[in-house]
PDB file of C-alpha atoms in Angstrom:
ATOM      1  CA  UNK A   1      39.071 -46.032 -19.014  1.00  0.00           C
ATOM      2  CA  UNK A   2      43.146 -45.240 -17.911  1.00  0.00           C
ATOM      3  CA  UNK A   3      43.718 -46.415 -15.256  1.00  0.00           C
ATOM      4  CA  UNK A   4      44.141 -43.898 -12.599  1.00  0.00           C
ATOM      5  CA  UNK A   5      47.499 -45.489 -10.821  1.00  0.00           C
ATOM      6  CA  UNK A   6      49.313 -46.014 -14.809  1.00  0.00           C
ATOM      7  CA  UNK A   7      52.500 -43.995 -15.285  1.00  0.00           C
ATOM      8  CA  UNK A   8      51.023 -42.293 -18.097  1.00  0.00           C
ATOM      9  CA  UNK A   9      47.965 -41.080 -15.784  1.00  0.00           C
ATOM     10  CA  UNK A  10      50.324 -40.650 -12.954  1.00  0.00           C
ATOM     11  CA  UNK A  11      52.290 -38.218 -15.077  1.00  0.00           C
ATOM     12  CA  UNK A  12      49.631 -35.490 -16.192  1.00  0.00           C
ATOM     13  CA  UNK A  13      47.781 -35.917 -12.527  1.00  0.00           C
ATOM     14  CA  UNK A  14      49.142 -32.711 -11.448  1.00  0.00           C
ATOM     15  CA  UNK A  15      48.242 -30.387 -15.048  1.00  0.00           C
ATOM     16  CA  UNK A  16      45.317 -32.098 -14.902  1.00  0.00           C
ATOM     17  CA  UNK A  17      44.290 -31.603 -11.504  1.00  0.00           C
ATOM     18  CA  UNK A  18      45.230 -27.743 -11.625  1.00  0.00           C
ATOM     19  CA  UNK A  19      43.189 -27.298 -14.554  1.00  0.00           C
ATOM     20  CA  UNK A  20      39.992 -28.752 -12.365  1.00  0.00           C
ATOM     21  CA  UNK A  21      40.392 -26.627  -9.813  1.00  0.00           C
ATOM     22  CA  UNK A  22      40.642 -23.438 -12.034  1.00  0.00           C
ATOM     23  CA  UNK A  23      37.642 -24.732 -13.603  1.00  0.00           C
ATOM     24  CA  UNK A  24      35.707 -25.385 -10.019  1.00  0.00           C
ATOM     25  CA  UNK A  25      36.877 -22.165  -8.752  1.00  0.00           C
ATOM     26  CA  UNK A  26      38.383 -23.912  -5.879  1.00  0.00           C
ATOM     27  CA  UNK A  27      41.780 -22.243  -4.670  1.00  0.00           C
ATOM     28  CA  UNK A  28      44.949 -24.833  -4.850  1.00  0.00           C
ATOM     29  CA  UNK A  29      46.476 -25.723  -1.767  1.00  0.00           C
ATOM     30  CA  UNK A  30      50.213 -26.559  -2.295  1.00  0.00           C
ATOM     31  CA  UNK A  31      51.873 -27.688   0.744  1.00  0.00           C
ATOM     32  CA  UNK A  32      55.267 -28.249   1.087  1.00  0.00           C
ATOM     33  CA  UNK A  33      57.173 -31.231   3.050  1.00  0.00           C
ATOM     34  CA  UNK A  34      60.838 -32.198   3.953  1.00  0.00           C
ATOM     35  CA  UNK A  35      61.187 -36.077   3.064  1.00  0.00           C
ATOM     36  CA  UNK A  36      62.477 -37.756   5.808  1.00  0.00           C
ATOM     37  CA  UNK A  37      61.453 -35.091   8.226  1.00  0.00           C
ATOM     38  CA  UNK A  38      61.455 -35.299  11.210  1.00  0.00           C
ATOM     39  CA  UNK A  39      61.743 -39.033   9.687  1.00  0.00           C
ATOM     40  CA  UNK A  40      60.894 -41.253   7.538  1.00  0.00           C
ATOM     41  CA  UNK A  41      57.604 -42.625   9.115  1.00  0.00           C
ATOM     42  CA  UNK A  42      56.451 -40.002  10.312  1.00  0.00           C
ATOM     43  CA  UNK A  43      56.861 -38.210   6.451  1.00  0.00           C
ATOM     44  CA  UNK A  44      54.953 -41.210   5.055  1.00  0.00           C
ATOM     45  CA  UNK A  45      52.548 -40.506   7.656  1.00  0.00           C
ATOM     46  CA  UNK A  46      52.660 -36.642   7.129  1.00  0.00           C
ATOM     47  CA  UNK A  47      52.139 -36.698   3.640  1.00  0.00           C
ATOM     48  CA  UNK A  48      49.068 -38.859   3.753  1.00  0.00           C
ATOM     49  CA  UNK A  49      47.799 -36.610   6.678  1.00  0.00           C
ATOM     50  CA  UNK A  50      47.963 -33.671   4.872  1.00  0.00           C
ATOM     51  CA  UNK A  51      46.419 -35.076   1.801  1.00  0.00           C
ATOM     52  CA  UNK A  52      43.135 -35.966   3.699  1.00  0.00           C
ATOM     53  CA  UNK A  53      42.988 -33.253   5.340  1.00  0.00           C
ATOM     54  CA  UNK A  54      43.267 -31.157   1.856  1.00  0.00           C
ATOM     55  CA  UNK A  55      45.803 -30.191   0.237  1.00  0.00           C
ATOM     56  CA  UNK A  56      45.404 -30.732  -3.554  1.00  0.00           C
ATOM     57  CA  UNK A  57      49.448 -30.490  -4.418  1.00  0.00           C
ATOM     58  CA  UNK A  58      51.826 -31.527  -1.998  1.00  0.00           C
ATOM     59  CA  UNK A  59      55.769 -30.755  -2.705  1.00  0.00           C
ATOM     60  CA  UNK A  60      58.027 -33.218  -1.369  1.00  0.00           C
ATOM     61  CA  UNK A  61      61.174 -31.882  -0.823  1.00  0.00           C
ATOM     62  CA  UNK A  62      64.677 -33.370  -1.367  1.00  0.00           C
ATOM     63  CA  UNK A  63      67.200 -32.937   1.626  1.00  0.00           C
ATOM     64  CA  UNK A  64      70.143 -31.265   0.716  1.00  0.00           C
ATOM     65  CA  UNK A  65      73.538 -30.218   2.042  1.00  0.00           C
ATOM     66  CA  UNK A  66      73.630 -26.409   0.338  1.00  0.00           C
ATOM     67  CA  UNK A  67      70.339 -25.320   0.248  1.00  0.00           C
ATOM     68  CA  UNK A  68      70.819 -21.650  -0.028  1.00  0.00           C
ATOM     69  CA  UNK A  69      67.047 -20.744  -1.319  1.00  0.00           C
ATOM     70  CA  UNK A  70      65.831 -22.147   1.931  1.00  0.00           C
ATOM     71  CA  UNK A  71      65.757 -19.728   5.286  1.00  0.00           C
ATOM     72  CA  UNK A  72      66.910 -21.368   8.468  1.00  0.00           C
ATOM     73  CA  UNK A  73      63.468 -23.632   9.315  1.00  0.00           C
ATOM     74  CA  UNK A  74      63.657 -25.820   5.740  1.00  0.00           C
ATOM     75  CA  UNK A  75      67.255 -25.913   5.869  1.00  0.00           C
ATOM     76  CA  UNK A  76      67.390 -27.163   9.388  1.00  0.00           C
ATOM     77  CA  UNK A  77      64.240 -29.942   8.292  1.00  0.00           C
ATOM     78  CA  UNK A  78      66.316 -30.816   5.607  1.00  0.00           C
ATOM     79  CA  UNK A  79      69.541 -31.569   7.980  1.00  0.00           C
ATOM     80  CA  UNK A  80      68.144 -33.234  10.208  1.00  0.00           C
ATOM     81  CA  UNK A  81      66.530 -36.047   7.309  1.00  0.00           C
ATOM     82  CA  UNK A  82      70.230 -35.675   6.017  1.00  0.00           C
ATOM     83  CA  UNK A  83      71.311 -36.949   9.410  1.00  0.00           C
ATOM     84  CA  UNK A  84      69.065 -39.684   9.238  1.00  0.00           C
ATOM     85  CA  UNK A  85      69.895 -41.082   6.022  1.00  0.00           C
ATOM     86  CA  UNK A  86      67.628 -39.288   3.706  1.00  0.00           C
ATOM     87  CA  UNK A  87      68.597 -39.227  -0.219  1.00  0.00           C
ATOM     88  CA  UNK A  88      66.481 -38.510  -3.129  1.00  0.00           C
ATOM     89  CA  UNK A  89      66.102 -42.648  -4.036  1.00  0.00           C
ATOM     90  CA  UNK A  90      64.941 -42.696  -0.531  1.00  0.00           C
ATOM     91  CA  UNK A  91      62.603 -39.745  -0.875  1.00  0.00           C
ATOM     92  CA  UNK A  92      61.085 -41.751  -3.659  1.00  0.00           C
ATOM     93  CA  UNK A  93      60.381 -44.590  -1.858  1.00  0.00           C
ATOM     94  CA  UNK A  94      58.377 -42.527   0.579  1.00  0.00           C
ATOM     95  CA  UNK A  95      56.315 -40.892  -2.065  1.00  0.00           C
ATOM     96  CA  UNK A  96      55.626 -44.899  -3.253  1.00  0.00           C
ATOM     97  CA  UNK A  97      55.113 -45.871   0.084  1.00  0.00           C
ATOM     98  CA  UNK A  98      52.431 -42.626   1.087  1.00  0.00           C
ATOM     99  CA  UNK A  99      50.377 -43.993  -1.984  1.00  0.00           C
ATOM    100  CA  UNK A 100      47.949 -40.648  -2.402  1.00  0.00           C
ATOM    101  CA  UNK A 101      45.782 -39.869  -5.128  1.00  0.00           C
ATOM    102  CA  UNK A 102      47.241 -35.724  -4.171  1.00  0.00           C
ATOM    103  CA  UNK A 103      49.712 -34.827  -6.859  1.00  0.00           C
ATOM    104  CA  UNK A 104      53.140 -35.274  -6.140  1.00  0.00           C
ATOM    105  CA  UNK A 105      55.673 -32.580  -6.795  1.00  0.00           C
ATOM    106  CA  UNK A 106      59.107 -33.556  -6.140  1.00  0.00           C
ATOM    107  CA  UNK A 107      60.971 -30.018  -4.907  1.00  0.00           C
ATOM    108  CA  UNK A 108      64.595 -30.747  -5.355  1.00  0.00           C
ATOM    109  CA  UNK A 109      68.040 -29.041  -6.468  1.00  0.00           C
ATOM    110  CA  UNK A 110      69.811 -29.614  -9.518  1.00  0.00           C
ATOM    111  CA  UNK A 111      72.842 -31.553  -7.658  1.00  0.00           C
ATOM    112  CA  UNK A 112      70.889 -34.680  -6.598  1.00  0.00           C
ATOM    113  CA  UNK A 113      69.074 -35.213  -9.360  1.00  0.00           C
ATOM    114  CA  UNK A 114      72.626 -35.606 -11.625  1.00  0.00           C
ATOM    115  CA  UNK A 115      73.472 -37.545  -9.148  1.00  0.00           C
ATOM    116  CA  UNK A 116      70.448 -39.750  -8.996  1.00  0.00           C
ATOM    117  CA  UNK A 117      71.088 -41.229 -13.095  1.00  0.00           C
ATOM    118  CA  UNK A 118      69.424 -40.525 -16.306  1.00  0.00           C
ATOM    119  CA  UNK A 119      66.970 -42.243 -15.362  1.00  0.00           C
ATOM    120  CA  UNK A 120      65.818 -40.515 -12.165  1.00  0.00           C
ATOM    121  CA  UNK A 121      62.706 -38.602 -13.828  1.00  0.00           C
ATOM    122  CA  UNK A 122      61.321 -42.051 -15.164  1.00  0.00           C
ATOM    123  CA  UNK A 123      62.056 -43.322 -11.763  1.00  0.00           C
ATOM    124  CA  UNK A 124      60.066 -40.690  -9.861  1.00  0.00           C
ATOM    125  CA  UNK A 125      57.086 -41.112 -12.016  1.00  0.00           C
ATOM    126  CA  UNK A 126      56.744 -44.913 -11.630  1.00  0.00           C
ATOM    127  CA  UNK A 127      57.050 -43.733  -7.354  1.00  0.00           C
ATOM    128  CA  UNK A 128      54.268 -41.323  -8.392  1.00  0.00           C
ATOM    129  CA  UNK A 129      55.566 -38.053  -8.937  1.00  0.00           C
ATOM    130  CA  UNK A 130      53.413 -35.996 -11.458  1.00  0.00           C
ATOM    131  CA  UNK A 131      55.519 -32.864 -11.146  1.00  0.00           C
ATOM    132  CA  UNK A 132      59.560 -30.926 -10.585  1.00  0.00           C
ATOM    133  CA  UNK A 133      60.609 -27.976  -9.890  1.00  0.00           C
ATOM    134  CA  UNK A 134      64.141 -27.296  -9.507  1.00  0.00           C
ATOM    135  CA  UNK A 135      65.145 -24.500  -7.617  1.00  0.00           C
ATOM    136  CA  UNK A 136      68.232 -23.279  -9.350  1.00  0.00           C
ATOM    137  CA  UNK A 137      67.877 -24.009 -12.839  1.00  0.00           C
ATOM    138  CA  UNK A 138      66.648 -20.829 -14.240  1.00  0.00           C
ATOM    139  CA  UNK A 139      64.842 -20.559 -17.624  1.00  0.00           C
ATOM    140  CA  UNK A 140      68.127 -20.136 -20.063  1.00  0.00           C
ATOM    141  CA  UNK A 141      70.629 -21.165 -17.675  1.00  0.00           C
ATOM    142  CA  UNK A 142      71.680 -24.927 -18.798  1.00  0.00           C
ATOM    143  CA  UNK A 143      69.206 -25.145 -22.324  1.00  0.00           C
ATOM    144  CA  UNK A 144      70.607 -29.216 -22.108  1.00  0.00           C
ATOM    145  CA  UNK A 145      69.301 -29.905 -18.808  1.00  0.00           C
ATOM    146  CA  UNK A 146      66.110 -27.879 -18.938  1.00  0.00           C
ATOM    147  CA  UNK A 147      65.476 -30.565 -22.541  1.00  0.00           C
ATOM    148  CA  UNK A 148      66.111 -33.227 -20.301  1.00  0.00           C
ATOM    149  CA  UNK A 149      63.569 -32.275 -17.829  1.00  0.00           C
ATOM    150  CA  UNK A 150      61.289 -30.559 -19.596  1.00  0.00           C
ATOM    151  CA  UNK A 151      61.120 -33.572 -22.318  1.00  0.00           C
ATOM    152  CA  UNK A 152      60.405 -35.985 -19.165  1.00  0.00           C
ATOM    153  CA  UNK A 153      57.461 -37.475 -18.147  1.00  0.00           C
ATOM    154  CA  UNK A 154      57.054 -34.967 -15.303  1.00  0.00           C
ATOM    155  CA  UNK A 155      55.108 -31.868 -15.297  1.00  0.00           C
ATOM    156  CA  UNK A 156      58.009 -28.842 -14.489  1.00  0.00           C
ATOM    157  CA  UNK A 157      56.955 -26.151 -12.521  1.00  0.00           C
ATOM    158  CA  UNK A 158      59.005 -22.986 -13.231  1.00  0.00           C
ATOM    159  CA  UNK A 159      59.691 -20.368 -10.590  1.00  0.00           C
ATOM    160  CA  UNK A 160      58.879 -16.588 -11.096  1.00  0.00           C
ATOM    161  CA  UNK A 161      60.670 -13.562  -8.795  1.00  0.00           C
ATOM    162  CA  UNK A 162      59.026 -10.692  -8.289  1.00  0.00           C
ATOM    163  CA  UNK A 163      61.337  -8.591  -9.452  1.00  0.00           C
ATOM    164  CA  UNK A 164      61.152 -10.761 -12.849  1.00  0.00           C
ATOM    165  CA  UNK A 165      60.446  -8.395 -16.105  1.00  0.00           C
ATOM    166  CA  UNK A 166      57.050  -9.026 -17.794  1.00  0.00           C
ATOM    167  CA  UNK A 167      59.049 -10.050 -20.663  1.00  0.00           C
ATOM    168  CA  UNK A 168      60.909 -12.956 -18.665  1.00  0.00           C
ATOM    169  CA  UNK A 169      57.776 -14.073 -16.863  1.00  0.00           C
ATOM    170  CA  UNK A 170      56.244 -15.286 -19.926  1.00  0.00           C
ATOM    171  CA  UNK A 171      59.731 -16.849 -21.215  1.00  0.00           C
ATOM    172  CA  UNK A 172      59.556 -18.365 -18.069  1.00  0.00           C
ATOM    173  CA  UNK A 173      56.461 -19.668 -18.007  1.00  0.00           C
ATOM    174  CA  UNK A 174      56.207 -20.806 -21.963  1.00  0.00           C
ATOM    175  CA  UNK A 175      58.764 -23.031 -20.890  1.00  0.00           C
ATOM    176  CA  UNK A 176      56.664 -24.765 -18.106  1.00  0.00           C
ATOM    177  CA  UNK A 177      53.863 -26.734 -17.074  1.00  0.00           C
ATOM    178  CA  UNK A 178      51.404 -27.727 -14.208  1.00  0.00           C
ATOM    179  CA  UNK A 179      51.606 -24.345 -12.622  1.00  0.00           C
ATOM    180  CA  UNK A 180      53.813 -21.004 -12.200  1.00  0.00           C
ATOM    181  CA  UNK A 181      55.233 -20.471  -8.724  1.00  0.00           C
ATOM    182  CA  UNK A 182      55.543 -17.268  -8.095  1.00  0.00           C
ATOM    183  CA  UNK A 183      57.750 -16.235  -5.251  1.00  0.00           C
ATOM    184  CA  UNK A 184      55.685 -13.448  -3.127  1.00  0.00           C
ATOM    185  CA  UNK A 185      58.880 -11.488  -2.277  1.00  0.00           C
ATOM    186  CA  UNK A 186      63.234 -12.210  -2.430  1.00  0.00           C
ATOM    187  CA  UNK A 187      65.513 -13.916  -0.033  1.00  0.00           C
ATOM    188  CA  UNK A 188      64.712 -17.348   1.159  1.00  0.00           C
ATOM    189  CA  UNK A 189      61.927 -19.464   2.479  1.00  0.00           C
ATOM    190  CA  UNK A 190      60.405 -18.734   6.060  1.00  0.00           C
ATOM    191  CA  UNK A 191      57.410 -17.419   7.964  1.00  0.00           C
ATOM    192  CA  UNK A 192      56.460 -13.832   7.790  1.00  0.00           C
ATOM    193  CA  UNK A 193      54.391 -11.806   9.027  1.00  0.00           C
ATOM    194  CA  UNK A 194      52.582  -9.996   6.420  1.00  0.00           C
ATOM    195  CA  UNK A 195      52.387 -10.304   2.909  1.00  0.00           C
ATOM    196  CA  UNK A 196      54.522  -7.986   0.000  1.00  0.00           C
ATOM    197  CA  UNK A 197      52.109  -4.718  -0.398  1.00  0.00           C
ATOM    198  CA  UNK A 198      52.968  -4.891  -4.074  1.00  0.00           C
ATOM    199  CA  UNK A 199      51.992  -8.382  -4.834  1.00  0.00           C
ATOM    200  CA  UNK A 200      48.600  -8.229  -6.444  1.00  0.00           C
ATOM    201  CA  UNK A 201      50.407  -5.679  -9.157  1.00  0.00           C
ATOM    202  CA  UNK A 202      52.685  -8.461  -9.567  1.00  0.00           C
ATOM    203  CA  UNK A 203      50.026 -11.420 -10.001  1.00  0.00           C
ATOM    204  CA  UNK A 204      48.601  -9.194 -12.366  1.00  0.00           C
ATOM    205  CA  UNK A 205      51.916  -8.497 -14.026  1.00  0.00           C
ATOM    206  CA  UNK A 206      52.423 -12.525 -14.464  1.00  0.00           C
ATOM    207  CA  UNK A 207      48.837 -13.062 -15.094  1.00  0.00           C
ATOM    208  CA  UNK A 208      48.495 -11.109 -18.071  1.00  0.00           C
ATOM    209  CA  UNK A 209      51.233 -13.457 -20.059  1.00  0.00           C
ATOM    210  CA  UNK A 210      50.585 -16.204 -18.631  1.00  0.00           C
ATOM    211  CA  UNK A 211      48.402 -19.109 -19.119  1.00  0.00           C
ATOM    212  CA  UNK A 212      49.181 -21.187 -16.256  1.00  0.00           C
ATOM    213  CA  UNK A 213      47.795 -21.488 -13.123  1.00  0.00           C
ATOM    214  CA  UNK A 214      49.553 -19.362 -10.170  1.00  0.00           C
ATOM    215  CA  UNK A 215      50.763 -20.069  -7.146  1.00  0.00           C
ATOM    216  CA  UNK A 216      52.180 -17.946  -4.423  1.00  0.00           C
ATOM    217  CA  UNK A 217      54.248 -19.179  -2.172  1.00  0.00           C
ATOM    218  CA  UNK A 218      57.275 -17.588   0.287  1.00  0.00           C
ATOM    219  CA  UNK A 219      56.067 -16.390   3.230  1.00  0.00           C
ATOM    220  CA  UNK A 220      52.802 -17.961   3.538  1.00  0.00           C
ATOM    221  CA  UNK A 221      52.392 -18.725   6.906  1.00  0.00           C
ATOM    222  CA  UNK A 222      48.836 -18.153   8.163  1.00  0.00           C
ATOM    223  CA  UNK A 223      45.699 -18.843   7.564  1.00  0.00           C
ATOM    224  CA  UNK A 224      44.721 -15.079   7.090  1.00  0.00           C
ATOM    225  CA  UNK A 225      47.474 -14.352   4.952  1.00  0.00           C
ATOM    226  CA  UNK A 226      46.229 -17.334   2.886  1.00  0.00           C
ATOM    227  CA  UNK A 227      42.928 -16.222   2.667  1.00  0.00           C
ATOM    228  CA  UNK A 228      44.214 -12.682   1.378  1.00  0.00           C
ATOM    229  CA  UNK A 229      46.636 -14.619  -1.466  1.00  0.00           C
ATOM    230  CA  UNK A 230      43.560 -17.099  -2.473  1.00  0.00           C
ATOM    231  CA  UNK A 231      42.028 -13.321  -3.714  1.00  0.00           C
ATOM    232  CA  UNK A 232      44.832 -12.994  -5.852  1.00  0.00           C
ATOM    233  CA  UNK A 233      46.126 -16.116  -7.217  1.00  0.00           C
ATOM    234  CA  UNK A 234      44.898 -19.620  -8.165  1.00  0.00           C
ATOM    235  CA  UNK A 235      46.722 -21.266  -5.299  1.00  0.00           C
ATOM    236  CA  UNK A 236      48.889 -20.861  -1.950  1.00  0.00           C
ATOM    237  CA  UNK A 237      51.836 -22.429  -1.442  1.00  0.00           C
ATOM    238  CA  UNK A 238      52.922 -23.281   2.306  1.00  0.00           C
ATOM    239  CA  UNK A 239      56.475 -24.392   3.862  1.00  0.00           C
ATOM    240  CA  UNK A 240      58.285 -23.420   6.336  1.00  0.00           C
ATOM    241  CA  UNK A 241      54.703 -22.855   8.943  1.00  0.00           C
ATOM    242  CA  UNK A 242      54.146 -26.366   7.943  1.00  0.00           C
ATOM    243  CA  UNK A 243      57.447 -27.935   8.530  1.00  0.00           C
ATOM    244  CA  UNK A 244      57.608 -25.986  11.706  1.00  0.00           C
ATOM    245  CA  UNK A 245      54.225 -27.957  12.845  1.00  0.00           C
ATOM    246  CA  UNK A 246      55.759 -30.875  11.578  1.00  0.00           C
ATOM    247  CA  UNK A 247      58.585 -30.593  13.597  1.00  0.00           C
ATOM    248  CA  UNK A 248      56.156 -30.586  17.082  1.00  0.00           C
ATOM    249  CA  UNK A 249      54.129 -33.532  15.564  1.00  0.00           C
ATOM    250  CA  UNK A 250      52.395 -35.010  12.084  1.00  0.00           C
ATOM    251  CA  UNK A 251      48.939 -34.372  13.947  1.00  0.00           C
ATOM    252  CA  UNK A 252      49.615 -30.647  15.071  1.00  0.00           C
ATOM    253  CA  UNK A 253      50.757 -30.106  11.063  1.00  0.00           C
ATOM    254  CA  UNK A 254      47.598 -32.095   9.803  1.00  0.00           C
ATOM    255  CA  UNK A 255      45.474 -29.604  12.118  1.00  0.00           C
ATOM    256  CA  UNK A 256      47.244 -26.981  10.402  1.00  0.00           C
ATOM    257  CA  UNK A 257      46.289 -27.689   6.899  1.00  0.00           C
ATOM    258  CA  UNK A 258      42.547 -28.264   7.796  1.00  0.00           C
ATOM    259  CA  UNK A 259      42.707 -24.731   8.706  1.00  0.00           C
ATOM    260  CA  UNK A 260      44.648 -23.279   5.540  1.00  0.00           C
ATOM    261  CA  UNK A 261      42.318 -25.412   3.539  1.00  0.00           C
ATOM    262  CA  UNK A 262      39.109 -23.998   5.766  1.00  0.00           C
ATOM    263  CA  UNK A 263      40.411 -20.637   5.093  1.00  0.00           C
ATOM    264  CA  UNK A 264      40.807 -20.751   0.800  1.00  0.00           C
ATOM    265  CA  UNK A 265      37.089 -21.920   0.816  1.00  0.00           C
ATOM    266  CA  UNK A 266      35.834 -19.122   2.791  1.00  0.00           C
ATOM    267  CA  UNK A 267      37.741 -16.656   0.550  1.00  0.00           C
TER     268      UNK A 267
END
C-alpha cells in the first residue's frame, strides 16, 4: 500500500481526487485562500477549517505585489499578508503546517516562483502541494517554462476564458492536468451578483474537447449561484466571498463553506 503522506502520493492527490468525484457524481468544491491572510495563524487555521467543513480542493494563494487578475478584495488580502511578511517559502510552510488530506493547489504568479529557485516545485510537493496554476503563463506563451512546470511533480491546472476559441480550449487543456478552470466571465476576481447568461454554451463549448474535469470559478459568490454552476460543471470555484468572510473571522468563512458545500449536494 503507498503511503498516503509520500511525495509521490502527495503529487497525483489532486488528479486523483477529481477523478473520484466525477466518478461519485459529487460536485468539486474549490475554495480559494490568501496565505498569510488575514495572517499566518489564522490561514493555518482557515485552511484546515475549510477542509472539514468540505471543500475537496483548496487553492492557496501566493501574495503578490502586481496582481492585476485579482479585483480589489484578493488584491487587498494579498497586501495585507505582504505587509505581514508573507512570501511564497512562507506560504509553503503554512500548507506543511495545515497538514490536510484536501488537495493543495498552490495559486501563484509567474514572478515568485522564478524567484523561489529551480527547485521550488519539488519544494512545494514535499509541503504538500498536489497542484499549480499560474495565472499569467498562457498555453504558448514561454514553451521553456510551461516544460518546467508541466514536467514537475505537480498537477498544472490551466486556465480557460470565455471568450477562448474551441480550438484553443483544447490546446489549452491537452497541455494540463488535475482540472480546467474555466473563468465564468473577463476582468478580474470579485463577487457578483449573477452569473454570465451565456455560460452553459460555454461549458459545453469546453466540454466537448475536453477531457478534464471543469471548474468554474470568477464570480462565484453565493450559495445559489453555486448551486446553478454545480448543473453545469464538475466543480465551483470560490474566492473573493470567501476571503471577504475570512477577513471578519476563520469561523464566519468556515460557516460559509458548510453552506456552499450544503448547496452542490442538493443540486
Amino acid at each position: 500500500m503507498i503511503n498516503p503522506t509520500a511525495p509521490q502520493a502527495i503529487a497525483a492527490l489532486l488528479t486523483d481526487r477529481m477523478l473520484e468525484l466525477r466518478a461519485s457524481r459529487r460536485r468539486a468544491l474549490v475554495c480559494y485562500v490568501t496565505a498569510g491572510h488575514p495572517d499566518r495563524a489564522a490561514s493555518i487555521a482557515l485552511v484546515q477549517g475549510i477542509a472539514d467543513a468540505g471543500a475537496d480542493v483548496i487553492e492557496l494563494g501566493v501574495p503578490f505585489s502586481d496582481p492585476v487578475a485579482d479585483g480589489p478584495v484578493i488584491q487587498a488580502s494579498s497586501q495585507r499578508a505582504l505587509d505581514g511578511g508573507m512570501t511564497l517559502d512562507r506560504t509553503l510552510e503554512i500548507a506543511a503546517a495545515a497538514a490536510v488530506r484536501v488537495p493543495l493547489v498552490l495559486f501563484s504568479y509567474l514572478n515568485p516562483l522564478l524567484a523561489s529557485g529551480a527547485d521550488v516545485l519539488i519544494r512545494s510537493r514535499d509541503a504538500g502541494i498536489s497542484g499549480i496554476l499560474v495565472t499569467d503563463l498562457p498555453v504558448g506563451a514561454d514553451p521553456e517554462r510551461e516544460q518546467w512546470i508541466g514536467g514537475g511533480p505537480l498537477a498544472f491546472v490551466r486556465l480557460v476564458a470565455p471568450t477562448t476559441p474551441v480550438e484553443r480550449m483544447a490546446a489549452i487543456a491537452s497541455h494540463g492536468s488535475g482540472f480546467v478552470y474555466l473563468i465564468s466571465r473577463l476582468g478580474v476576481t470579485g463577487a457578483r451578483d449573477d452569473l454570465p447568461v451565456d455560460l452553459p454554451a460555454t461549458v459545453a463549448r469546453l466540454r466537448g474537447v475536453c477531457s478534464l474535469p471543469i471548474c468554474v470559478g470568477f464570480g462565484v459568490s453565493t450559495p445559489t449561484q453555486a448551486r446553478a454552476v454545480a448543473h453545469l460543471a464538475d466543480g465551483v470555484v470560490v474566492g473573493s466571498a470567501l476571503v471577504q468572510a475570512a477577513e471578519r473571522s476563520v469561523d464566519e468563512a468556515v460557516a460559509f463553506v458548510r453552506s456552499l458545500r450544503a448547496a452542490l449536494d442538493g443540486a
